[in-house]
PDB file of C-alpha atoms in Angstrom:
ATOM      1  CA  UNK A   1      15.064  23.881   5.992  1.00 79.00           C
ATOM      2  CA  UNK A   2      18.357  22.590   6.255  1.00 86.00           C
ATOM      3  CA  UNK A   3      22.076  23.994   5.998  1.00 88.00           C
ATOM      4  CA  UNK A   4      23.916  22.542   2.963  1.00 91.00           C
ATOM      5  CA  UNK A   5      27.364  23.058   2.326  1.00 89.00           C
ATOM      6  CA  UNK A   6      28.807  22.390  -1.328  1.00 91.00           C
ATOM      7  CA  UNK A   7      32.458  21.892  -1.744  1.00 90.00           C
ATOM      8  CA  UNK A   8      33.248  21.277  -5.510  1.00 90.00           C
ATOM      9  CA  UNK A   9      36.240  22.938  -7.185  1.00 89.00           C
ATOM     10  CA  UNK A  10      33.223  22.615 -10.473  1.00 92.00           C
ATOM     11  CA  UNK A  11      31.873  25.913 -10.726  1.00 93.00           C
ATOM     12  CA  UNK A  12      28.880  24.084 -13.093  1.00 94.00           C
ATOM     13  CA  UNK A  13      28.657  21.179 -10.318  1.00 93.00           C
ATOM     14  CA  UNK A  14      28.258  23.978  -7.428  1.00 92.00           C
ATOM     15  CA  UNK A  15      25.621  26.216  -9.779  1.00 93.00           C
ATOM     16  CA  UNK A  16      23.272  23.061 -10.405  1.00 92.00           C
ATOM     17  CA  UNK A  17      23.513  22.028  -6.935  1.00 94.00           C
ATOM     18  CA  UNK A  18      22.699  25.443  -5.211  1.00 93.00           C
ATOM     19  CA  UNK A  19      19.960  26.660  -7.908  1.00 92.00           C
ATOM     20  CA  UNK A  20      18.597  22.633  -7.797  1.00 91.00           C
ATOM     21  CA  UNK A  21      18.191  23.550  -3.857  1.00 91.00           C
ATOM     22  CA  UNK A  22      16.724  26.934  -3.490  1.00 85.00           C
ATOM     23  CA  UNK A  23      13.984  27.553  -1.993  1.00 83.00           C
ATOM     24  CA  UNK A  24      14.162  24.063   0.076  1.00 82.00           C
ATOM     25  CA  UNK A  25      17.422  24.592   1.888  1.00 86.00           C
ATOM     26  CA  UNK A  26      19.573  26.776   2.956  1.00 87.00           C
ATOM     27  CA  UNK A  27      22.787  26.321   0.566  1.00 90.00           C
ATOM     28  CA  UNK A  28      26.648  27.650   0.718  1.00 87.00           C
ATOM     29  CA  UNK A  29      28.994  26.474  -2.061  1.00 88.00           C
ATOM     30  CA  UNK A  30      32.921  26.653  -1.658  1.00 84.00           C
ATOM     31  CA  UNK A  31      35.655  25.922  -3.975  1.00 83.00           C
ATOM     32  CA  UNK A  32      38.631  23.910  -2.372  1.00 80.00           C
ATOM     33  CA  UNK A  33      41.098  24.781  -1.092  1.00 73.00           C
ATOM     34  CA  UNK A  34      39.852  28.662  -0.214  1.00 60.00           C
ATOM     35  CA  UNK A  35      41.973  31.178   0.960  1.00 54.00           C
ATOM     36  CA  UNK A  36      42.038  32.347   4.469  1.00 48.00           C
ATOM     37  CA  UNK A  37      41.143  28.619   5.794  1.00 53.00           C
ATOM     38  CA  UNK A  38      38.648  25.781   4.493  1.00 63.00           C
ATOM     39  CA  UNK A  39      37.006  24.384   7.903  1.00 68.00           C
ATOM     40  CA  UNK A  40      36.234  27.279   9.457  1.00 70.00           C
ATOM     41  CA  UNK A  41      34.622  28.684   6.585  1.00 73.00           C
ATOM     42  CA  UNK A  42      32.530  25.845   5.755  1.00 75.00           C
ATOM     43  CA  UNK A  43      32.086  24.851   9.642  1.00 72.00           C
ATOM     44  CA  UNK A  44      31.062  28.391  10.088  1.00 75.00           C
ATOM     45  CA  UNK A  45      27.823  28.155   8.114  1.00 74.00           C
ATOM     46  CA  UNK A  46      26.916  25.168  10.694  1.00 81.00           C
ATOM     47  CA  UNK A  47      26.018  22.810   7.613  1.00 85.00           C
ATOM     48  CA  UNK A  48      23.120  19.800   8.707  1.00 87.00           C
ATOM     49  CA  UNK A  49      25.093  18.326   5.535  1.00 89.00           C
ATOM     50  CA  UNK A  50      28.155  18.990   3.451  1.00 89.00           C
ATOM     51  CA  UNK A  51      28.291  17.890  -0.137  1.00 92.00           C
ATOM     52  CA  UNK A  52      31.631  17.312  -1.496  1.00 92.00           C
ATOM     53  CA  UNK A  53      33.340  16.407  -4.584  1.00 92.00           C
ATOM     54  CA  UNK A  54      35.291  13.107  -4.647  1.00 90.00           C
ATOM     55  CA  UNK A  55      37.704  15.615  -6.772  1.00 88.00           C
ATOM     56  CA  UNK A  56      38.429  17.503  -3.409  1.00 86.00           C
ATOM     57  CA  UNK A  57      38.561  15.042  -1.367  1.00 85.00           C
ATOM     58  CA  UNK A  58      42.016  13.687  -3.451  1.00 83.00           C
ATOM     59  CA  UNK A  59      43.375  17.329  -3.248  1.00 82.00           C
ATOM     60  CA  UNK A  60      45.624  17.775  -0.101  1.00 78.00           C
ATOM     61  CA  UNK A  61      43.990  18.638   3.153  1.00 77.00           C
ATOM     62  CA  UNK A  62      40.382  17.442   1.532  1.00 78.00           C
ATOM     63  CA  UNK A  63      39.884  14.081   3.453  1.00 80.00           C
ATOM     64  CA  UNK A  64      39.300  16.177   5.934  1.00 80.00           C
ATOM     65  CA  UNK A  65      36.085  17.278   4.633  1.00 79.00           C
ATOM     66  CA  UNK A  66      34.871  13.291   5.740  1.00 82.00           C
ATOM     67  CA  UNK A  67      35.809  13.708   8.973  1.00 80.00           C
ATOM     68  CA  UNK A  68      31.880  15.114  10.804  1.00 78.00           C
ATOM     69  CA  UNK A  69      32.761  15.183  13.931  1.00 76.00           C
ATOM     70  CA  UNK A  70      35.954  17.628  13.281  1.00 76.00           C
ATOM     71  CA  UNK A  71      33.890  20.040  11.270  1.00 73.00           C
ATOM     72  CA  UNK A  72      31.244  20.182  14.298  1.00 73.00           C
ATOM     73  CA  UNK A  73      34.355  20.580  16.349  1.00 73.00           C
ATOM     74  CA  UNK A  74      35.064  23.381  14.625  1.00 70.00           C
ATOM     75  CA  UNK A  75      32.829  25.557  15.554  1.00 63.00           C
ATOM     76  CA  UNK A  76      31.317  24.291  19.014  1.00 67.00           C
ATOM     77  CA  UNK A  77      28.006  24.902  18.420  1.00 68.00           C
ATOM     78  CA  UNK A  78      26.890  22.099  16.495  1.00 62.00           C
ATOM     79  CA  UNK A  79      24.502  19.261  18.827  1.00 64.00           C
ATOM     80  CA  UNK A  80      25.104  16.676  15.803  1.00 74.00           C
ATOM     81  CA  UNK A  81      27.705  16.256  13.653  1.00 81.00           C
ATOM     82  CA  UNK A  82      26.682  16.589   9.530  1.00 84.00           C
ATOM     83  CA  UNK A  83      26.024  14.020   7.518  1.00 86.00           C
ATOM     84  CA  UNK A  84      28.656  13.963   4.171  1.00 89.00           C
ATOM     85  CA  UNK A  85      27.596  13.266   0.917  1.00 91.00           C
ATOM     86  CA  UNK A  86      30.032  12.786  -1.676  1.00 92.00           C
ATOM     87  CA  UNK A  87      29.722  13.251  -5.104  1.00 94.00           C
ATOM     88  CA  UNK A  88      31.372  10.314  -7.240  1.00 92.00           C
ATOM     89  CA  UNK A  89      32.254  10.529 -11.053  1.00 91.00           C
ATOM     90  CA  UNK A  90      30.421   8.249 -13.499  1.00 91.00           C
ATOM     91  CA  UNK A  91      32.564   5.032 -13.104  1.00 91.00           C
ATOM     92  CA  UNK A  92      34.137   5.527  -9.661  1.00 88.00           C
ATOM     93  CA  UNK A  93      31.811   3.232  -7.924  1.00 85.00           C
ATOM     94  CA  UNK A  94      34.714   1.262  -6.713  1.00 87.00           C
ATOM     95  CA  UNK A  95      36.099   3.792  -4.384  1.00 86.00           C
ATOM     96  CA  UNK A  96      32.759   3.704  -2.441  1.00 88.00           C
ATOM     97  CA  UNK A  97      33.935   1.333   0.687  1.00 90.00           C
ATOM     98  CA  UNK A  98      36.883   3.488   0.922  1.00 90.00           C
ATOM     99  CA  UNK A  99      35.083   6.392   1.125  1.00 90.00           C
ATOM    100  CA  UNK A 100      32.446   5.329   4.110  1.00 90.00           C
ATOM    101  CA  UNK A 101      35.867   4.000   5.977  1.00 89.00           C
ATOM    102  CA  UNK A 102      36.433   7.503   5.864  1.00 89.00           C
ATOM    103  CA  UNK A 103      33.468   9.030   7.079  1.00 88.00           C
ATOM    104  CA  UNK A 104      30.774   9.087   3.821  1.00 90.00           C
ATOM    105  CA  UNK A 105      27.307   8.112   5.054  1.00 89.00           C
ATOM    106  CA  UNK A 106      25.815   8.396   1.235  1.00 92.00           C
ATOM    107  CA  UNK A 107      27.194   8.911  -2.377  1.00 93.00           C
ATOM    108  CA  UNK A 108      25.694  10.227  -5.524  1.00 93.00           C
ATOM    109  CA  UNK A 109      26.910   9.587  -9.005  1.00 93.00           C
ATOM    110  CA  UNK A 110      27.388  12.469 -11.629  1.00 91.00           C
ATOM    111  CA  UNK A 111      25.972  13.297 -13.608  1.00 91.00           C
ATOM    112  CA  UNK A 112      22.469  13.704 -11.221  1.00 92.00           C
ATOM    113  CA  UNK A 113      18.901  15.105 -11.129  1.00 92.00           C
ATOM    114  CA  UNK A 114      17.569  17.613  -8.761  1.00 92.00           C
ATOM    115  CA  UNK A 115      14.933  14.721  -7.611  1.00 93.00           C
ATOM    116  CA  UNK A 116      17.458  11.856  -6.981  1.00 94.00           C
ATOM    117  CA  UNK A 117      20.000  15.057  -5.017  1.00 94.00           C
ATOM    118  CA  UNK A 118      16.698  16.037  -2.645  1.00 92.00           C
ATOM    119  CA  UNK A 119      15.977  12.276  -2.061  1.00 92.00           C
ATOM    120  CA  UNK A 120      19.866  11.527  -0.657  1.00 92.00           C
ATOM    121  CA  UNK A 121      19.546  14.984   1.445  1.00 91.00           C
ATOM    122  CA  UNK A 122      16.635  13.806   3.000  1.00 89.00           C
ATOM    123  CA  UNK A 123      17.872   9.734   4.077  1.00 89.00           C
ATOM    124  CA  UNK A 124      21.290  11.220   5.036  1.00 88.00           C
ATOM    125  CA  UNK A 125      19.514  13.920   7.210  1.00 85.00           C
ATOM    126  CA  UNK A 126      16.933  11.422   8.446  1.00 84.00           C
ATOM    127  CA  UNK A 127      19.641   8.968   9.412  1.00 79.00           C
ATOM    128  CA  UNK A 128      22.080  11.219  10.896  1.00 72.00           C
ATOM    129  CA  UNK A 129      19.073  12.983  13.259  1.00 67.00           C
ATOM    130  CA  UNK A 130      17.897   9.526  14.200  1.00 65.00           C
ATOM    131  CA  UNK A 131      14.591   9.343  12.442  1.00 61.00           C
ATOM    132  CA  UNK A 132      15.348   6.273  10.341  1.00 52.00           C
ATOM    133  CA  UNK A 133      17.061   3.614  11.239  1.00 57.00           C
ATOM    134  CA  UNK A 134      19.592   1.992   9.226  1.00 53.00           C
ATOM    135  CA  UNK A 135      21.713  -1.322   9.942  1.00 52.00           C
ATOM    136  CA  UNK A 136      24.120  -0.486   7.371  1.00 51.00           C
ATOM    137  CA  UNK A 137      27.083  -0.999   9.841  1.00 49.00           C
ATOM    138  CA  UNK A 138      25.292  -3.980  12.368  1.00 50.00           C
ATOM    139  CA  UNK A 139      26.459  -7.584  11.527  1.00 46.00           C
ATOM    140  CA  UNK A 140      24.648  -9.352   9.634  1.00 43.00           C
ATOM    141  CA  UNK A 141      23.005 -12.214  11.094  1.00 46.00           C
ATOM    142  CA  UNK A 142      22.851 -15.550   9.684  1.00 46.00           C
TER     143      UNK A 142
END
């Protein structure tokens, strides 16, 4: 069972997401920004993967969110860094290669079923543990 964390300021986005989950991982949703501090909150839950909105991402202080290796930072006690999934609106393909600049490993489209969410959790998980191997960023040889 893994530890998800859910950053959406879409309190329908954050519902589906943690009742699409239950039962096969451990999930903690979070509006952005929160009072009382944003990283530490969501670092504090020690997510394997943190799912956040392309929405919060544009807000200020929410690139942040694609940094992994800060949130693990910020609480010491993580061996890995998570893996980031963002959540793109219908039509924002484009801003993909921007967003893995920035630290995305995976992206998901909205609107999205439960089956296609669990499949991303699982490669981004996979990949970022080391039990699948991906050449996404090796050359590419000719």
């Amino acid at each position: 069972m893994a530890r998800i964390s859910v950053v959406s300021n879409d309190l329908d986005t954050r519902l589906r997401i943690v009742s699409g989950l239950d039962g096969y991982h451990d999930v903690s949703a979070h509006s952005w920004p929160h009072k009382g501090g944003d990283l530490p909150l969501i670092a504090a839950h020690l997510p394997d993967v943190v799912i956040v909105d392309v929405d919060v991402v544009r807000k200020p202080g929410g690139s942040a969110l694609l940094d992994a290796a800060g949130l693990a930072a910020a609480t010491g006690k993580r061996a890995h860094p998570p893996a980031i999934l963002v959540l793109l609106n219908e039509g924002e393909e484009d801003r993909i290669v921007t967003l893995f600049e920035a630290g995305a490993d995976d992206y998901l489209v909205k609107p999205f079923d439960t089956k296609t969410l669990r499949s991303k959790l699982d490669g981004v998980q996979a990949v970022r543990l080391g039990l699948l191997e991906t050449s996404a960023h090796d050359p590419i040889a000719i």
